[in-house]
């Protein structure tokens, strides 16, 4: 039931771009993206609802293709502060309130 | 601005002991969640509560019980702790109808 994230880990140099993918075997109502820094709690980045929308947050944006049951997170011109583990969370069914997360993608941005 | 408060922050238990993890939120959220986080496994949902008075099983409910005491509080109980329950536990809350989830700072539990 957990969504599948890829890649498991990414290493970038400052200024490079990255894409993190999230897919589910079940139809999705919404996709959430969170970032967690070492030793801290996950922090919300954005939510995408079904309808194929894209959202942006500074230089971080995401897309949601409900037909393919996939979402992608785009990190542009990465900064050192982007380092952390990124999780996608999915809700199956409107109003289910059941939020299930993937295993995460560890992003390391080096100077 | 307390947000989601979890207690305790750290706990060491002996196998077979019981304990309750407490979680409270002050954002008037309807939905509350308990997750456990283990290396390489991501965040796994233990139980959730869509509203006061209701609770549902998540992905890994075995060995746990929950109580939604009121709208603010959602507790997680380990009746007979096992070493496999060594983990970091996060409580989260969100408004109903697809809201962002706010996480507590976590409880690091070790069962020896």
Short mmCIF file of C-alpha atoms in Angstrom, two decimals:
data_model
loop_
_atom_site.label_atom_id
_atom_site.label_comp_id
_atom_site.label_asym_id
_atom_site.label_seq_id
_atom_site.Cartn_x
_atom_site.Cartn_y
_atom_site.Cartn_z
CA UNK A 1 0.00 0.00 0.00
CA UNK A 2 2.99 2.26 0.43
CA UNK A 3 3.64 4.41 -2.63
CA UNK A 4 6.93 3.64 -4.37
CA UNK A 5 9.54 6.37 -4.55
CA UNK A 6 12.53 6.57 -6.87
CA UNK A 7 15.40 7.03 -6.73
CA UNK A 8 16.26 5.97 -3.19
CA UNK A 9 19.10 8.46 -3.01
CA UNK A 10 20.46 11.38 -5.03
CA UNK A 11 23.71 13.30 -4.69
CA UNK A 12 23.91 16.71 -6.32
CA UNK A 13 26.22 19.65 -6.51
CA UNK A 14 24.77 23.02 -5.60
CA UNK A 15 22.89 24.46 -8.56
CA UNK A 16 22.00 21.13 -10.16
CA UNK A 17 18.45 19.87 -10.71
CA UNK A 18 16.77 16.72 -9.46
CA UNK A 19 13.51 14.84 -9.97
CA UNK A 20 11.96 12.51 -7.41
CA UNK A 21 9.17 10.21 -8.50
CA UNK A 22 6.29 8.69 -6.59
CA UNK A 23 3.91 6.05 -7.93
CA UNK A 24 1.04 4.02 -6.57
CA UNK A 25 -0.74 0.85 -7.63
CA UNK A 26 -4.03 2.36 -6.44
CA UNK A 27 -6.02 5.31 -7.69
CA UNK A 28 -5.01 8.41 -5.80
CA UNK A 29 -7.07 11.24 -4.42
CA UNK A 30 -4.15 13.41 -3.44
CA UNK A 31 -0.38 13.43 -3.15
CA UNK A 32 1.56 15.16 -0.38
CA UNK A 33 5.27 16.00 -0.36
CA UNK A 34 7.33 16.45 2.81
CA UNK A 35 10.98 17.02 3.63
CA UNK A 36 12.71 15.70 6.72
CA UNK A 37 16.12 16.83 7.91
CA UNK A 38 18.20 14.52 10.06
CA UNK A 39 16.87 14.26 13.61
CA UNK A 40 13.85 16.44 12.89
CA UNK A 41 10.19 15.94 12.10
CA UNK A 42 8.92 15.91 8.51
CA UNK A 43 7.85 19.31 7.22
CA UNK A 44 5.11 19.91 4.67
CA UNK A 45 6.05 21.14 1.18
CA UNK A 46 2.88 20.87 -0.88
CA UNK A 47 -0.31 18.96 -1.68
CA UNK A 48 -1.59 18.10 -5.12
CA UNK A 49 -5.16 17.05 -5.71
CA UNK A 50 -6.41 14.91 -8.55
CA UNK A 51 -6.88 16.95 -11.67
CA UNK A 52 -3.34 16.85 -13.02
CA UNK A 53 -2.29 20.03 -11.32
CA UNK A 54 1.15 21.42 -10.73
CA UNK A 55 2.21 23.43 -7.76
CA UNK A 56 5.29 25.35 -6.87
CA UNK A 57 7.14 26.28 -3.73
CA UNK A 58 10.16 28.54 -4.32
CA UNK A 59 12.31 26.48 -6.71
CA UNK A 60 10.55 23.27 -5.81
CA UNK A 61 7.55 22.24 -7.86
CA UNK A 62 5.53 19.09 -8.39
CA UNK A 63 3.12 17.49 -10.82
CA UNK A 64 0.40 14.90 -10.35
CA UNK A 65 -0.81 12.63 -13.13
CA UNK A 66 -3.84 10.86 -11.69
CA UNK A 67 -4.29 8.60 -14.71
CA UNK A 68 -0.80 7.21 -14.30
CA UNK A 69 -1.13 7.35 -10.50
CA UNK A 70 2.18 9.17 -10.37
CA UNK A 71 3.63 12.35 -8.99
CA UNK A 72 7.02 13.96 -9.49
CA UNK A 73 8.86 16.51 -7.38
CA UNK A 74 11.19 18.87 -9.24
CA UNK A 75 14.04 20.61 -7.44
CA UNK A 76 15.59 23.34 -9.57
CA UNK A 77 18.97 24.97 -8.99
CA UNK A 78 19.39 23.05 -5.74
CA UNK A 79 20.68 24.75 -2.62
CA UNK A 80 22.54 23.27 0.33
CA UNK A 81 19.37 23.72 2.39
CA UNK A 82 17.52 21.27 0.14
CA UNK A 83 19.43 18.36 1.64
CA UNK A 84 17.24 15.92 3.51
CA UNK A 85 14.90 13.01 2.94
CA UNK A 86 11.83 13.63 0.80
CA UNK A 87 8.66 11.66 1.34
CA UNK A 88 5.57 11.44 -0.79
CA UNK A 89 2.32 10.67 0.97
CA UNK A 90 -0.83 9.48 -0.72
CA UNK A 91 -4.50 9.41 0.13
CA UNK A 92 -6.66 6.79 -1.51
CA UNK A 93 -10.23 7.86 -1.91
CA UNK A 94 -11.87 11.15 -1.14
CA UNK A 95 -12.34 11.72 2.54
CA UNK A 96 -10.53 8.57 3.63
CA UNK A 97 -8.08 10.66 5.67
CA UNK A 98 -5.68 7.70 5.47
CA UNK A 99 -2.29 9.21 4.64
CA UNK A 100 0.36 6.64 3.70
CA UNK A 101 3.98 7.51 2.95
CA UNK A 102 6.68 6.05 0.74
CA UNK A 103 10.11 4.98 1.97
CA UNK A 104 11.69 8.29 1.10
CA UNK A 105 14.41 9.66 -1.17
CA UNK A 106 17.58 10.92 0.47
CA UNK A 107 18.87 14.04 -1.25
CA UNK A 108 22.37 15.31 -0.57
CA UNK A 109 23.47 18.64 -1.99
CA UNK A 110 27.19 19.29 -1.87
CA UNK A 111 28.98 22.64 -2.37
CA UNK B 1 2.35 28.17 18.80
CA UNK B 2 2.73 24.68 20.25
CA UNK B 3 1.30 22.78 17.24
CA UNK B 4 1.64 19.04 17.92
CA UNK B 5 3.18 18.02 21.22
CA UNK B 6 4.41 14.51 21.95
CA UNK B 7 5.51 13.09 25.27
CA UNK B 8 7.88 11.63 26.20
CA UNK B 9 10.75 12.49 23.83
CA UNK B 10 12.81 9.47 24.82
CA UNK B 11 11.91 6.20 26.52
CA UNK B 12 13.63 2.93 27.27
CA UNK B 13 11.43 -0.06 28.08
CA UNK B 14 12.11 -3.63 29.00
CA UNK B 15 10.50 -6.36 26.95
CA UNK B 16 6.98 -6.98 28.21
CA UNK B 17 6.50 -3.58 29.81
CA UNK B 18 3.63 -1.35 28.76
CA UNK B 19 3.51 2.35 28.10
CA UNK B 20 1.41 5.07 26.51
CA UNK B 21 2.72 7.70 24.13
CA UNK B 22 0.81 10.94 24.41
CA UNK B 23 0.00 13.36 21.60
CA UNK B 24 -1.91 16.64 21.72
CA UNK B 25 -2.59 19.28 19.09
CA UNK B 26 -3.89 22.80 19.53
CA UNK B 27 -4.86 23.56 15.92
CA UNK B 28 -8.43 22.27 16.13
CA UNK B 29 -7.65 19.54 13.61
CA UNK B 30 -10.00 16.66 13.06
CA UNK B 31 -7.55 14.08 11.75
CA UNK B 32 -4.71 12.62 13.79
CA UNK B 33 -2.12 9.96 12.99
CA UNK B 34 0.53 7.76 14.56
CA UNK B 35 3.53 6.71 12.45
CA UNK B 36 6.65 4.78 13.17
CA UNK B 37 9.92 5.44 11.39
CA UNK B 38 12.60 2.82 10.99
CA UNK B 39 15.78 3.08 8.89
CA UNK B 40 15.02 2.39 5.23
CA UNK B 41 11.30 1.88 5.85
CA UNK B 42 10.05 5.43 5.65
CA UNK B 43 7.03 6.48 7.70
CA UNK B 44 4.60 3.66 8.31
CA UNK B 45 1.07 4.38 9.47
CA UNK B 46 0.09 2.58 12.67
CA UNK B 47 -3.37 4.01 13.38
CA UNK B 48 -5.27 7.09 12.42
CA UNK B 49 -8.35 8.94 13.56
CA UNK B 50 -10.44 10.87 11.05
CA UNK B 51 -12.49 12.53 13.76
CA UNK B 52 -13.16 12.49 17.47
CA UNK B 53 -14.59 9.13 18.44
CA UNK B 54 -13.27 7.17 15.45
CA UNK B 55 -10.05 5.24 14.93
CA UNK B 56 -8.86 3.01 12.09
CA UNK B 57 -5.97 0.66 11.51
CA UNK B 58 -3.10 1.69 9.32
CA UNK B 59 -0.38 -0.43 7.74
CA UNK B 60 1.26 -1.82 10.89
CA UNK B 61 -1.29 -1.87 13.77
CA UNK B 62 -0.30 -5.15 15.43
CA UNK B 63 0.94 -4.71 18.99
CA UNK B 64 -0.58 -1.25 19.39
CA UNK B 65 -3.81 0.30 20.60
CA UNK B 66 -4.99 3.86 20.34
CA UNK B 67 -7.46 6.16 22.03
CA UNK B 68 -8.85 9.38 20.64
CA UNK B 69 -9.60 10.88 24.02
CA UNK B 70 -11.06 14.10 22.62
CA UNK B 71 -10.46 16.31 19.63
CA UNK B 72 -7.06 17.42 20.92
CA UNK B 73 -5.55 14.17 22.14
CA UNK B 74 -4.63 10.89 20.48
CA UNK B 75 -2.64 8.36 22.49
CA UNK B 76 -0.76 5.24 21.42
CA UNK B 77 -0.40 2.31 23.80
CA UNK B 78 2.01 -0.57 23.75
CA UNK B 79 0.55 -3.28 25.97
CA UNK B 80 3.56 -5.61 25.97
CA UNK B 81 6.58 -4.01 24.37
CA UNK B 82 8.83 -6.07 22.08
CA UNK B 83 12.30 -5.26 20.70
CA UNK B 84 10.72 -5.04 17.22
CA UNK B 85 8.86 -1.96 18.45
CA UNK B 86 12.11 -0.06 18.90
CA UNK B 87 11.56 2.93 16.62
CA UNK B 88 10.94 6.64 16.37
CA UNK B 89 7.23 7.39 16.70
CA UNK B 90 5.65 10.46 15.17
CA UNK B 91 2.23 11.85 15.83
CA UNK B 92 0.66 14.13 13.22
CA UNK B 93 -2.55 16.05 12.72
CA UNK B 94 -4.33 17.70 9.82
CA UNK B 95 -7.57 19.45 9.11
CA UNK B 96 -10.16 17.32 7.40
CA UNK B 97 -10.55 17.18 3.63
CA UNK B 98 -6.93 16.96 2.59
CA UNK B 99 -4.96 19.32 4.72
CA UNK B 100 -1.24 19.46 5.28
CA UNK B 101 -0.09 17.25 8.12
CA UNK B 102 1.78 18.80 11.04
CA UNK B 103 4.15 16.48 12.87
CA UNK B 104 5.24 16.36 16.46
CA UNK B 105 8.95 16.17 17.30
CA UNK B 106 8.87 12.41 17.76
CA UNK B 107 9.42 9.90 20.54
CA UNK B 108 12.52 7.74 20.37
CA UNK B 109 11.58 4.41 21.95
CA UNK B 110 14.03 1.64 22.71
CA UNK B 111 12.85 -1.77 23.89
CA UNK B 112 15.56 -3.94 25.43
#
